Each structure stands twice: as structure tokens, then as C-alpha cells.
Coordinates of C-alpha atoms in Angstrom, one line a residue:
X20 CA 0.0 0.0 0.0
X21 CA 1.2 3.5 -1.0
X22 CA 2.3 6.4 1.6
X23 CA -0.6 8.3 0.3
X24 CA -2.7 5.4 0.7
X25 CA -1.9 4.7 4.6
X26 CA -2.1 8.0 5.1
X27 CA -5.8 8.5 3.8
X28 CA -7.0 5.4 5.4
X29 CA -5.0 6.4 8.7
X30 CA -7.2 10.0 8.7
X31 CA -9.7 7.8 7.9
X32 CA -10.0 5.8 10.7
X33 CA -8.7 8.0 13.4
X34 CA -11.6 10.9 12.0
X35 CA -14.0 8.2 12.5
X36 CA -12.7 7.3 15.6
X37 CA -12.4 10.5 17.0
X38 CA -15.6 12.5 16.0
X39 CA -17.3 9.2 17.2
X40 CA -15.7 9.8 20.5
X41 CA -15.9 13.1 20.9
X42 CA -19.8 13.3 19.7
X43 CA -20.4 10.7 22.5
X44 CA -18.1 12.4 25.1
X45 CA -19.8 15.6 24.1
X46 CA -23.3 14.4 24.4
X47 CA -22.1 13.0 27.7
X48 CA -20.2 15.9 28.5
X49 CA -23.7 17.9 27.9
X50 CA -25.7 16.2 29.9
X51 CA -23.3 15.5 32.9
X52 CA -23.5 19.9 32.5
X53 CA -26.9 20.0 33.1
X54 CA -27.4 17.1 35.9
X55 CA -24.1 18.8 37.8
X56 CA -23.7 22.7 37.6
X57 CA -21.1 25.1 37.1
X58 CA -19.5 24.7 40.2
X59 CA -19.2 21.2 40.2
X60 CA -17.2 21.4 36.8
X61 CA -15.2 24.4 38.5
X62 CA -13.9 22.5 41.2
X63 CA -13.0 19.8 38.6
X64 CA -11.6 21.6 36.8
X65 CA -8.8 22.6 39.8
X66 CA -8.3 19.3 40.5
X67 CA -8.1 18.4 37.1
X68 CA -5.7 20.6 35.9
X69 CA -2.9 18.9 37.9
X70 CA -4.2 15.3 36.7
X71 CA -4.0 16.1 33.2
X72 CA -1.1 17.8 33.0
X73 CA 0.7 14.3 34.6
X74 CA -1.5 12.3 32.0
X75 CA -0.3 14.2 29.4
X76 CA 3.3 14.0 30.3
X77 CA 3.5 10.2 29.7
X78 CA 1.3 9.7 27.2
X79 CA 3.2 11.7 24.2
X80 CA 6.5 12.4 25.5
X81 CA 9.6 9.4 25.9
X82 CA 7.6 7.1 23.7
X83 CA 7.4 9.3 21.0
X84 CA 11.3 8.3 20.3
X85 CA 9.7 4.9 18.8
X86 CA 8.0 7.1 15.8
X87 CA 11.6 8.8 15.4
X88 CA 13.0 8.1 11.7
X89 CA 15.6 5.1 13.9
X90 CA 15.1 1.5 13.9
X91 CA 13.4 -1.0 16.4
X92 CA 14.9 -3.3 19.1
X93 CA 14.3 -5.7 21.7
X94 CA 15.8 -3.7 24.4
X95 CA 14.9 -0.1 23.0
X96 CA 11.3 -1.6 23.3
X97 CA 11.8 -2.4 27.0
X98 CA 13.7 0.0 27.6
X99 CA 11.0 2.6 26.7
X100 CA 8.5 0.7 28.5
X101 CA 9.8 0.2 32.1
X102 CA 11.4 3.7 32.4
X103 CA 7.3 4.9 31.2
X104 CA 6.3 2.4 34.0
X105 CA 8.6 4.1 36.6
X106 CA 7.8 7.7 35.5
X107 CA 4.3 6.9 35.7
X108 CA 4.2 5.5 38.9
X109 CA 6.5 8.0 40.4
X110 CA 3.8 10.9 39.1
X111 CA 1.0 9.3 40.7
X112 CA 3.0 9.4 44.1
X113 CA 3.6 13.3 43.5
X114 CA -0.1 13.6 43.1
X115 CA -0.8 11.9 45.9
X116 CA 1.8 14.0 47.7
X117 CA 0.5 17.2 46.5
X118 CA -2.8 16.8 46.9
X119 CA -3.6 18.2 49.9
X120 CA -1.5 21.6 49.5
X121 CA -2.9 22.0 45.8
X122 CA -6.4 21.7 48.2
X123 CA -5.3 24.4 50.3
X124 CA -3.8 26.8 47.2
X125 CA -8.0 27.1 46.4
X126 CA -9.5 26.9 49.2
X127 CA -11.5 24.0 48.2
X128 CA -11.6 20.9 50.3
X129 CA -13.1 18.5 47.9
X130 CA -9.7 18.9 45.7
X131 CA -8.1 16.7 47.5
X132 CA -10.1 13.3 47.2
X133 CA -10.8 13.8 43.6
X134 CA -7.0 14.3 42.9
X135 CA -6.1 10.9 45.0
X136 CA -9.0 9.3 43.0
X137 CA -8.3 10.5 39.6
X138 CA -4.5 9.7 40.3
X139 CA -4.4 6.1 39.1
X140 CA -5.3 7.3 35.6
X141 CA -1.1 8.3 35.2
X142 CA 0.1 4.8 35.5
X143 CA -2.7 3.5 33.7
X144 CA -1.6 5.6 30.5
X145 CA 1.9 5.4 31.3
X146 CA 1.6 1.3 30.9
X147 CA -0.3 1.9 27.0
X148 CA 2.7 4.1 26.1
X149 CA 4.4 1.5 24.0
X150 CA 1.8 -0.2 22.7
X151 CA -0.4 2.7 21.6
X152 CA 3.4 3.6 19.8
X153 CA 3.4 0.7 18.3
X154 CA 0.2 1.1 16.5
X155 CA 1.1 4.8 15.1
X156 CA 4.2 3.8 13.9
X157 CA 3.0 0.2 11.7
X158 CA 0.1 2.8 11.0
X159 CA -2.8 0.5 12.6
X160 CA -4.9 3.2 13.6
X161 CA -8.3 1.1 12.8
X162 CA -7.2 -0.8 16.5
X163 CA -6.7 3.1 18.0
X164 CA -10.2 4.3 16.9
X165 CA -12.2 1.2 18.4
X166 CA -10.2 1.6 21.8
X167 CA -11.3 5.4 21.4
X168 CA -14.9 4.9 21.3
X169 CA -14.6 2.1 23.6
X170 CA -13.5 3.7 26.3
X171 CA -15.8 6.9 26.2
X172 CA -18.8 4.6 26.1
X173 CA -17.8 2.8 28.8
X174 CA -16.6 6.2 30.8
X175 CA -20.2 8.0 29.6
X176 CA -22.3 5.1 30.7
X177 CA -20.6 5.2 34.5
X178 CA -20.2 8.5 34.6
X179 CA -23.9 9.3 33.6
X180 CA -24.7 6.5 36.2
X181 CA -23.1 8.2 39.1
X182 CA -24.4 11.7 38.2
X183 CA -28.1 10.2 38.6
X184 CA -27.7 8.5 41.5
X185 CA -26.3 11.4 43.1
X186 CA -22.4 10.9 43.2
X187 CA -21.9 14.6 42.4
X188 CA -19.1 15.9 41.4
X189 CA -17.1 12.7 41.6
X190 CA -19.2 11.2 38.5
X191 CA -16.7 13.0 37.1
X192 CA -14.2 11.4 38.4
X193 CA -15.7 7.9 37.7
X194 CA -16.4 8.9 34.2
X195 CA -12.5 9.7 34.0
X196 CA -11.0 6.5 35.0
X197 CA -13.3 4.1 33.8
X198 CA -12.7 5.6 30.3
X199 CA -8.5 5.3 31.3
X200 CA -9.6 1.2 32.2
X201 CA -11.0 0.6 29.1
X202 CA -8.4 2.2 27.0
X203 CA -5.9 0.4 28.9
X204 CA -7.0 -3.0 28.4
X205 CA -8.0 -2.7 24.5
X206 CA -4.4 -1.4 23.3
X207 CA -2.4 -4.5 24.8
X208 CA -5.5 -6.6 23.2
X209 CA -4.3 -4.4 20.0
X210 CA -0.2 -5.9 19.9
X211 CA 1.7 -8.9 20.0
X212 CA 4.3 -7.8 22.1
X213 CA 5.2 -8.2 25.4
X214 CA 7.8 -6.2 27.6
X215 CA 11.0 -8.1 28.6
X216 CA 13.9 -7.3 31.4
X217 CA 16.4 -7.5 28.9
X218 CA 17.5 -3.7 28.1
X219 CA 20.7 -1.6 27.2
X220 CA 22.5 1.1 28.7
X221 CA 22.9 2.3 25.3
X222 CA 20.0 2.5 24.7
X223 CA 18.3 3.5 28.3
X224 CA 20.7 6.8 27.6
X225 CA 18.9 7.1 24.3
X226 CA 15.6 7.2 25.5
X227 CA 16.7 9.3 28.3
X228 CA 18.4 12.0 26.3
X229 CA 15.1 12.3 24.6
X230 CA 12.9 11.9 27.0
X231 CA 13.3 14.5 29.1
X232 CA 13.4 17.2 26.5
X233 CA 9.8 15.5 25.3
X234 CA 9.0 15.8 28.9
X235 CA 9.7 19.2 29.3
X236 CA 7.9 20.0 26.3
X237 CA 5.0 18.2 26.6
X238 CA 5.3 20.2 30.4
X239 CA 5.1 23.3 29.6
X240 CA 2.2 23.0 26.8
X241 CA -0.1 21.6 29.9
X242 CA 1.2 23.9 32.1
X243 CA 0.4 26.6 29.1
X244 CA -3.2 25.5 28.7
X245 CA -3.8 24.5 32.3
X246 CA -2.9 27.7 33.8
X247 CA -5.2 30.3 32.8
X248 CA -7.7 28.1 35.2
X249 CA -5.4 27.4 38.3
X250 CA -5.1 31.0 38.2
X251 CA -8.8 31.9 37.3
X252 CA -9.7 29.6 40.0
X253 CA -7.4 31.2 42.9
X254 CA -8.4 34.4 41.7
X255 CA -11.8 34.5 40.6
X256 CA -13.4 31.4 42.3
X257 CA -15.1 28.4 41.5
X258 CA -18.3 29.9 39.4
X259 CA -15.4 31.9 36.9
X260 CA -13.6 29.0 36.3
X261 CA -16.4 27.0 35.1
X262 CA -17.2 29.6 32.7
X263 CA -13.3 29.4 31.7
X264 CA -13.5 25.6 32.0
X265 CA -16.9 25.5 29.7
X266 CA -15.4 27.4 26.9
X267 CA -11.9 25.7 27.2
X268 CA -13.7 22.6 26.5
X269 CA -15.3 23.5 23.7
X270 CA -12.0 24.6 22.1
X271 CA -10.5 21.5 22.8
X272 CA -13.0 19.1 21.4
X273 CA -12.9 21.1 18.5
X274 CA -9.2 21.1 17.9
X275 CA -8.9 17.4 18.8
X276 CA -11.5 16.6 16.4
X277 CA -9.3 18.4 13.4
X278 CA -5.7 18.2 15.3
X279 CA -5.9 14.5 16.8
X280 CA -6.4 12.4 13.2
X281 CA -4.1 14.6 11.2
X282 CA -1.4 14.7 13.8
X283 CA -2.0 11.1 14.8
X284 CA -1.0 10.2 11.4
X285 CA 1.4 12.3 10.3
X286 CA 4.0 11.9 12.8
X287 CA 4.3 8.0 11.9
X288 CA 4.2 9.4 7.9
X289 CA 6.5 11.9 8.4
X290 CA 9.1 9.4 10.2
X291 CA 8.7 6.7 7.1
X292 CA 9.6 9.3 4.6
X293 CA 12.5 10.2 6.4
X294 CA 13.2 6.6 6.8
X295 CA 13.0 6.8 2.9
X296 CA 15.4 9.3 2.3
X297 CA 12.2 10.5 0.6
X298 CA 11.4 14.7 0.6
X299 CA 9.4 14.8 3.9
X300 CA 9.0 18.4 4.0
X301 CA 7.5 18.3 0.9
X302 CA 4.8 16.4 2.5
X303 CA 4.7 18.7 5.8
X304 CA 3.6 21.3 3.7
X305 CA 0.9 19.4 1.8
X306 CA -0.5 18.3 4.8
X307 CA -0.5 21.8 6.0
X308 CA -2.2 23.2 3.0
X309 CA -5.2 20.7 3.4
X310 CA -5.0 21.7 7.1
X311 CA -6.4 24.9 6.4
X312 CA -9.0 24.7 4.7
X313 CA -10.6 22.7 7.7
X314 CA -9.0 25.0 10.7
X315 CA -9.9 28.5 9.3
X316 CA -13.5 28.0 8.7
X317 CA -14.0 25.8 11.8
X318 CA -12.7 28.6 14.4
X319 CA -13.6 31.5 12.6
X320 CA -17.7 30.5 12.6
X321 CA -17.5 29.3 16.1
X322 CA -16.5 32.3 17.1
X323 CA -19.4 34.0 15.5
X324 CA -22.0 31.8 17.1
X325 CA -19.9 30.6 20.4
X326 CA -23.6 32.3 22.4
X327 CA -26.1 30.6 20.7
X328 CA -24.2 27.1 20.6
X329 CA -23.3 27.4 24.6
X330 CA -27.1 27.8 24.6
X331 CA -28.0 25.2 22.9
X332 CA -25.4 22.6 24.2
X333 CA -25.7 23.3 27.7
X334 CA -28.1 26.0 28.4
X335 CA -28.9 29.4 29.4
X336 CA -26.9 29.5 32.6
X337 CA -23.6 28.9 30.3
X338 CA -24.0 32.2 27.9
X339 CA -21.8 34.4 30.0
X340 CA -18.7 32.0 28.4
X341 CA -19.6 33.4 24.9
X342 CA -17.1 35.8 24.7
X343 CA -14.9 34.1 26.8
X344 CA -15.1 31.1 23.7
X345 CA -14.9 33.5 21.1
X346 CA -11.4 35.2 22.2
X347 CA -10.0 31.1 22.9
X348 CA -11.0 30.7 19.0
X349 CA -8.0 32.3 18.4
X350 CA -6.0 30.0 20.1
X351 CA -7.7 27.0 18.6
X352 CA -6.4 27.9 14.8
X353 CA -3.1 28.2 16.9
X354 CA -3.1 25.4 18.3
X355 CA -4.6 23.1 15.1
X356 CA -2.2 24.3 13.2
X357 CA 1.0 23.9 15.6
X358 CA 0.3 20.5 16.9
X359 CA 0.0 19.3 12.8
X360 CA 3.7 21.3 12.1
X361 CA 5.3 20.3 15.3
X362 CA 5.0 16.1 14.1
X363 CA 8.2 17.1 11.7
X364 CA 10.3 18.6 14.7
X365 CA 9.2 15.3 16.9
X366 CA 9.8 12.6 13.8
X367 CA 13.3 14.2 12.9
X368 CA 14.2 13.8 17.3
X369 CA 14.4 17.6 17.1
X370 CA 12.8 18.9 20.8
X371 CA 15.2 21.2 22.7
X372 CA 13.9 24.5 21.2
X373 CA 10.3 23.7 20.7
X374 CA 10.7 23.1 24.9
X375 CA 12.2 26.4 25.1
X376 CA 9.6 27.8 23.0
X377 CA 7.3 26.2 24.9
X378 CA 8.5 27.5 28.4
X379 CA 8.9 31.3 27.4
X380 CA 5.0 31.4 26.4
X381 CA 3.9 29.7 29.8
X382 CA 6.3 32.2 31.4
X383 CA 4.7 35.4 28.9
X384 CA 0.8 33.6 29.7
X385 CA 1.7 34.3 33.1
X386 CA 2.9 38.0 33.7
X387 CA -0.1 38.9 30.6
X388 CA -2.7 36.6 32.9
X389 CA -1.5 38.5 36.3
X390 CA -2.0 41.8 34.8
X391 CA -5.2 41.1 33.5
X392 CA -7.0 39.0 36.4
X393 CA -8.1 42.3 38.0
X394 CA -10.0 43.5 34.7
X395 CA -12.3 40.0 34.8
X396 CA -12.5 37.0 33.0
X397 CA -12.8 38.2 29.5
X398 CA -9.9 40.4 29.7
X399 CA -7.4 36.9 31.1
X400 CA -8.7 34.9 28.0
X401 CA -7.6 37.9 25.6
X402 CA -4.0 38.1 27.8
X403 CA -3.7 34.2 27.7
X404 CA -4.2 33.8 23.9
X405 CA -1.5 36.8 23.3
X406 CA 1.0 35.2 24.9
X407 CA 0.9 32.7 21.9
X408 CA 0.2 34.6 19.3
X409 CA 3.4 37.0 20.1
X410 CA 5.3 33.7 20.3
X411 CA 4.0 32.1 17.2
X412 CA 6.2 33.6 14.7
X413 CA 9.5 32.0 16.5
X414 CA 7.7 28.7 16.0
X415 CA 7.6 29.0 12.3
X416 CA 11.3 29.9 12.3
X417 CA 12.3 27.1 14.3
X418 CA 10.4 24.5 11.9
X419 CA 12.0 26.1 8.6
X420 CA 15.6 25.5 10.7
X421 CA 14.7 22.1 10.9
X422 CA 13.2 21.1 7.7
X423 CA 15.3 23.2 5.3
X424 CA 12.9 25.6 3.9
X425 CA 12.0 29.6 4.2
X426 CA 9.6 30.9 7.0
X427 CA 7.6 32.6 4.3
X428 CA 7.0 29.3 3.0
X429 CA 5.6 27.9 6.0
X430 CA 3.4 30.9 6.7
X431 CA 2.0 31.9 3.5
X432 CA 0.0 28.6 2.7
X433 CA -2.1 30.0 5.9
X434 CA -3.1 33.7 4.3
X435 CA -5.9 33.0 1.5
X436 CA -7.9 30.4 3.7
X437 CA -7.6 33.0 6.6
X438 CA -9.1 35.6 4.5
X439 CA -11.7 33.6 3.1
X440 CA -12.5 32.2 6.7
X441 CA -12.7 36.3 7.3
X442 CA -15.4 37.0 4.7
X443 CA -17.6 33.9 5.9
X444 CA -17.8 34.6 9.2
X445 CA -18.4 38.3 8.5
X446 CA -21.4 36.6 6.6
X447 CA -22.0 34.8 9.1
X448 CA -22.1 37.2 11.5
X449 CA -24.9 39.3 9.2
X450 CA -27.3 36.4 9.2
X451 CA -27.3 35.8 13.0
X452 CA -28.0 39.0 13.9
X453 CA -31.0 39.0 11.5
X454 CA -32.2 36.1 13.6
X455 CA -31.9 38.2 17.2
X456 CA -35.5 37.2 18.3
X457 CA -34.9 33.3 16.5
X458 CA -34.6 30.6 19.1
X459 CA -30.8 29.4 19.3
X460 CA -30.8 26.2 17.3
X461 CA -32.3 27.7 14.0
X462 CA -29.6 30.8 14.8
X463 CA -26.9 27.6 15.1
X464 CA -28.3 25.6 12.9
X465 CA -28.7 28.5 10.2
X466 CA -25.3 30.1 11.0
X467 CA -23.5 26.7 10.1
X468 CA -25.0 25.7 7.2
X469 CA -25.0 29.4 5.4
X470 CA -21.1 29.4 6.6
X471 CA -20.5 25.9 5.0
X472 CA -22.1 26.9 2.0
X473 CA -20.5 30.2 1.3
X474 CA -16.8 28.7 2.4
X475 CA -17.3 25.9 0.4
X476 CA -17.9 28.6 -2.7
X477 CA -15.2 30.6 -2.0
X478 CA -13.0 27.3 -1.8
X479 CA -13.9 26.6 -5.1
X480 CA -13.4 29.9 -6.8
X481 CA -9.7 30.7 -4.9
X482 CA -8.2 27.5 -3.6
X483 CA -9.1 24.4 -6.4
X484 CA -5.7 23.5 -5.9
X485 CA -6.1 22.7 -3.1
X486 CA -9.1 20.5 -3.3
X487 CA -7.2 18.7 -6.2
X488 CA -4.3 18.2 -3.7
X489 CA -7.3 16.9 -1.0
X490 CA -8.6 14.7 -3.4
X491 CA -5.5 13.3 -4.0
X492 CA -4.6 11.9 -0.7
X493 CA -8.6 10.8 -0.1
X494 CA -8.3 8.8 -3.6
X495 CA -4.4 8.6 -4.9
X496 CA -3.9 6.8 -7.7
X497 CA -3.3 3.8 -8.3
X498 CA 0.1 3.1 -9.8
X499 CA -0.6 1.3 -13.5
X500 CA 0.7 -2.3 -13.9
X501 CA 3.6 -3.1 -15.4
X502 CA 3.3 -4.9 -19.1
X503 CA 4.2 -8.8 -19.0
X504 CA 7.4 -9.5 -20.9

């Protein structure tokens, strides 16, 4: 089967896998918002903040060195997997640790409990490291999108269950770790192999050396995302953070459903062509043209109608987030965009800047957050995405370092879907408020469809080549036969 082949069935599956998931965790996400409150997802969400970020850090960071462009082994195998298991275990322990000063830092007793009960979840994912690896790098992404949709069933059904027979808050946390179980158990269904105890200290340097610049990266880009509610939450209590919280979700369900199948796939695609000799950045750039014509529109009409869908997904009582979602559109293009480019720093072992990057905008979200707390929420969502945006143009640089190319050529690509994403939502925009005294799902409804419609036009007229590039990769060609002698 053809690179271009994999690839298409690779988006393929993990789109299917993903939306599936994420339409089920919304729905369940939805309904858990209505049954619990806005507080209940506040405190949550300070608990959570610390959970995740420890969830994130071993599940894409050391064993993203077995998607590098370098071969296989036995022992790099182990060796990847029992350093995971000890940096996983060792995380939990910090959590459990920490949990009762992160408790005090809010002010919020019931921090505590929840942290020490969602803390199993970062061994749990830590032990699917190598596996889940595995299956990215052989390309087997059909195996990824069942465990996917497994697991969110699973979590949505217990987590639903606790919320109506009163469990509060900590439905949440049942929901969480049930979902973790699941996941856990389907990926080593997914691969033949098994860890061993035979390793290298070749090759435990190796993974080390890489490791912990992955780790620092992967760090500071929770710690970057994570932050604006630990400080929301100290600052501006429980109610404020769930308005942050609400609108941060619905950014990052968005993003993961364009972000998680592209990036999924092109890391692994990226490393073969390198593998190849072949030119990868060739088909970085490809990817980020088709990238485009999805991000642009997306952000850019959920932004328009961020009040009348928080109405219609989970109520009345969540409209004060609207503007709040609308500023953190900004950062979703941002970070759709990045995550897709950043695969060709990770595939060709490249980290130690991207970290560095990644630190100075958590330190720049910080002092912009600080100085903007006093002047409400609004005003630290507008600071928080700055601190990005400012930064963004190093990012670009760094990436044409490393794959050979000029800046402009990276960036440019971006400017004629971002003004045609522009002049639809300014259409958009024209049509909703023509609907002021419509109920919110024809305003939605109405909005999206008259926003597909008229991008869809535009596409045509000023980017076919870009279709024609899209339609390549969803149906390549098949290569003709050669004649019999």
C-alpha cells in the first residue's frame, strides 16, 4: 500500500474514531453539565488541571522516540516501556503527595479526594505508552479508533450513572477512569508484544536523552493550557472557572477533532519518509495546506456563534462563556495548526527549542494573565491567547531550521484560507443577527449551514488546488501495472 494510501486510510479511521468519540463524550459531556452545575465542573476543573497535565506528560513524550526516523529493538522496546512504568508510577506518588497543598492553594476541600481518586489514571496511561506507539508507527490506527470509542462509552455510561444516582461531582471522576480502564486494556489486546527485562544502557541513555526534553515539552504546553484556570480559579473562584472551564472545552473538542487524526498520522508518515530518504518536507507542507481549509473556517464560525451554541449545548446558565469562547478561537487555529507542524520537529528527534519555545510562552501567559485578572474573565482569556500569538512567529522559524525551507513558505499557505475564513464569518455574522428574536438552534443551525455553504464557494473559486491536492490523498492513484514481458 502506498504512503498516500496509509495516510488517507490512517485519517480515515482515526476521523472516524475521533468524532465518534468526541460526539459521545460531548453528548455525555452535555448532559453531565446539566445534571451537575457550574461549580461542580469548577472544582473539577482545579483538581483536574494537575491530573492532566501528569496524564499528558506520559502519554506523548519518551515514547514518541519509537516514531523517530531510527530502527526497532528488543531492548529499546523495553527500555522505553519500564522507564514509562517508573515515571508513571512515580507521578502518581507526587499527586498523591500534593494533593492536599494544591487543596489548600483554592480553598476547596473536595480537591483533594478527587486528585487521590483520579490519580491512578497516570500509571494506567503510562503502561499503554508502547503499545499505543506501536500502532502509530505500523500505521494500525483502525485498533486506536475502536479503543477510542470504547473507552468513552464505557466512561459516559458510569459517569452518567453516578451523576443520577447522586455521586456529584465525583461522576466526574468515575467517568475519567473508567474511560482510562477501558483504553488500557483494548491497546495491549491491540499488539503482540510483550515487555521483557532484557534492556541496554545504550539504549536506556537514548531514550533518556530524549525523554526528558519530550517531557519538558509536553510540560510546559499543559502547564500553558492548564494555567489560565489554576489562576482563574485562585483568583476568581469556582463559578469563573467554570465559565473558563466550559469554553476551554469547547475549544479542545474542536481542535482534537481536526488536530488528533491529522497529527495522529502524520508523525508516523513523516518518520517513514525520512526513513526513505524521501522529501518529507514536501509532504509537511501538503499536509498543512489541506490543514487549512478545515481549521480556518471551523474557528472562525465558532466564534461567531460561540452564544447561541453554549445555549444550545448546555443551556442558558452557560451564555456568559460566549465571549470568553470566542477570544479562545483564536487560540484554537493556533493550536490546530501547531500540533499538525510540530510532528516534523518530533519525527526528525528535534525537541530542545520547541521546549524552550514552549516555556517562554507559559512564562509570557503568566505576567499577561497576572496583569489582566483584576479587569475580569474576559480580559485573562484575551491576555492568555497573546502570549501565543506573540510567540508564534518563532515557531515558524524554528520549523523552517529544521526542515530546510523559508519561513515565508511555511506561513503563507495560511493567508488565503484565513481571508476567506474572514469574509464567511463576516457573513455569518450578518445572518445571525438578522435572527436576534430566532430561538438558538435555527440561529446555530442557520449560522452553520450558510457558513459551509458560502466557504465551500469561495474554496472553489480561490483554492481548487487545493481541493485537487485533498482529493489526491482521499483517492491517490493507483500506480498502472507493469506490461508482461
Amino acid at each position: 500500500m502506498s504512503l498516500e494510501r496509509k495516510f488517507a486510510n490512517g485519517v480515515a479511521w482515526m476521523s472516524a474514531g475521533s468524532w465518534i468519540e468526541q460526539a459521545i463524550n460531548f453528548a455525555v459531556f452535555a448532559l453531565l453539565a446539566r445534571l451537575l452545575g457550574v461549580e461542580a465542573f469548577g472544582i473539577l476543573a482545579m483538581a483536574a488541571a494537575f491530573v492532566l497535565l501528569l496524564e499528558f506528560l506520559v502519554r506523548e513524550s519518551v515514547s514518541e522516540i519509537l516514531l523517530t526516523n531510527d530502527a526497532l529493538s528488543t531492548e529499546r522496546l523495553n527500555s522505553v516501556f519500564w522507564l514509562m512504568v517508573v515515571f508513571g508510577f512515580g507521578l502518581a506518588g507526587l499527586l498523591l503527595v500534593a494533593s492536599g497543598p494544591i487543596a489548600d492553594f483554592y480553598k476547596e476541600e473536595q480537591v483533594a479526594p478527587l486528585i487521590i481518586a483520579l490519580s491512578p489514571t497516570v500509571p494506567m496511561i503510562a503502561l499503554t505508552a508502547v503499545p499505543v506507539a506501536l500502532l502509530r508507527r505500523e500505521m494500525q490506527f483502525r485498533a486506536l479508533a475502536l479503543r477510542a470509542v470504547a473507552g468513552v462509552i464505557a466512561g459516559g455510561v458510569v459517569g452518567i450513572g453516578m451523576a443520577l444516582s447522586g455521586f456529584g461531582v465525583w461522576s466526574l471522576a468515575g467517568q475519567r477512569v473508567t474511560q482510562v480502564a477501558v483504553n488500557v486494556v483494548m491497546a495491549w489486546a491491540a499488539v503482540s508484544w510483550r515487555p521483557g527485562l532484557h534492556i541496554s544502557s545504550t539504549h536506556v541513555r537514548e531514550v533518556l536523552h530524549f525523554g526528558h526534553r519530550m517531557v519538558g515539552l509536553r510540560a510546559a504546553e499543559l502547564v500553558a493550557v492548564q494555567m489560565p484556570s489554576v489562576i482563574i480559579g485562585a483568583s476568581l473562584g469556582p463559578t469563573q472557572a467554570g465559565l473558563y472551564s466550559i469554553a476551554w472545552r469547547v475549544i479542545e473538542i474542536a481542535s482534537f477533532l481536526v488536530t488528533t487524526p491529522l497529527r495522529m498520522v502524520t508523525l508516523p508518515a513523516i518518520g517513514n519518509v525520512m526513513r526513505q530518504g524521501a522529501a518529507a518536507p514536501k509532504l509537511l507542507q501538503d499536509i498543512m495546506r489541506m490543514t487549512g481549509l478545515v481549521v480556518f473556517p471551523a474557528f472562525a464560525g465558532l466564534a461567531v456563534l460561540a452564544e447561541p451554541a453554549l445555549t444550545v449545548l448546555f443551556g442558558p446558565k452557560w451564555v456568559p462563556a460566549a465571549p470568553v469562547l470566542s477570544i479562545m478561537c483564536l487560540f484554537g487555529v493556533y493550536l490546530c495548526i501547531d500540533k499538525v507542524q510540530q510532528t516534523y520537529c518530533l519525527a526528525a528527534g528535534r525537541v530542545g527549542v520547541l521546549a524552550t519555545l514552549a516555556w517562554c510562552e507559559v512564562a509570557l501567559g503568566i505576567v499577561l494573565i497576572y496583569f489582566a485578572i483584576p479587569f475580569g474573565l474576559t480580559a485573562s482569556a484575551i491576555a492568555f491567547v497573546a502570549a501565543f500569538l506573540l510567540m508564534w512567529p518563532l515557531r515558524f522559524r524554528n520549523l523552517a531550521s529544521i526542515a530546510g525551507v523559508h519561513t515565508a513558505s511555511l506561513i503563507s499557505p495560511h493567508v488565503a484560507p484565513l481571508i476567506l475564513a474572514a469574509i464567511m464569518a463576516s457573513g455569518v455574522y450578518v445572518v445571525s443577527r438578522q435572527m436576534a428574536d430566532v430561538s438558538g438552534i435555527v440561529v446555530l443551525l442557520a449560522g452553520t449551514v450558510f457558513g459551509l455553504v458560502l466557504f465551500a464557494g469561495l474554496a472553489f473559486l480561490c483554492l481548487r488546488d487545493r481541493l485537487e491536492l485533498l482529493r489526491s490523498f482521499v483517492r491517490p492513484q493507483t500506480e498502472a501495472p507493469e506490461n508482461s514481458a
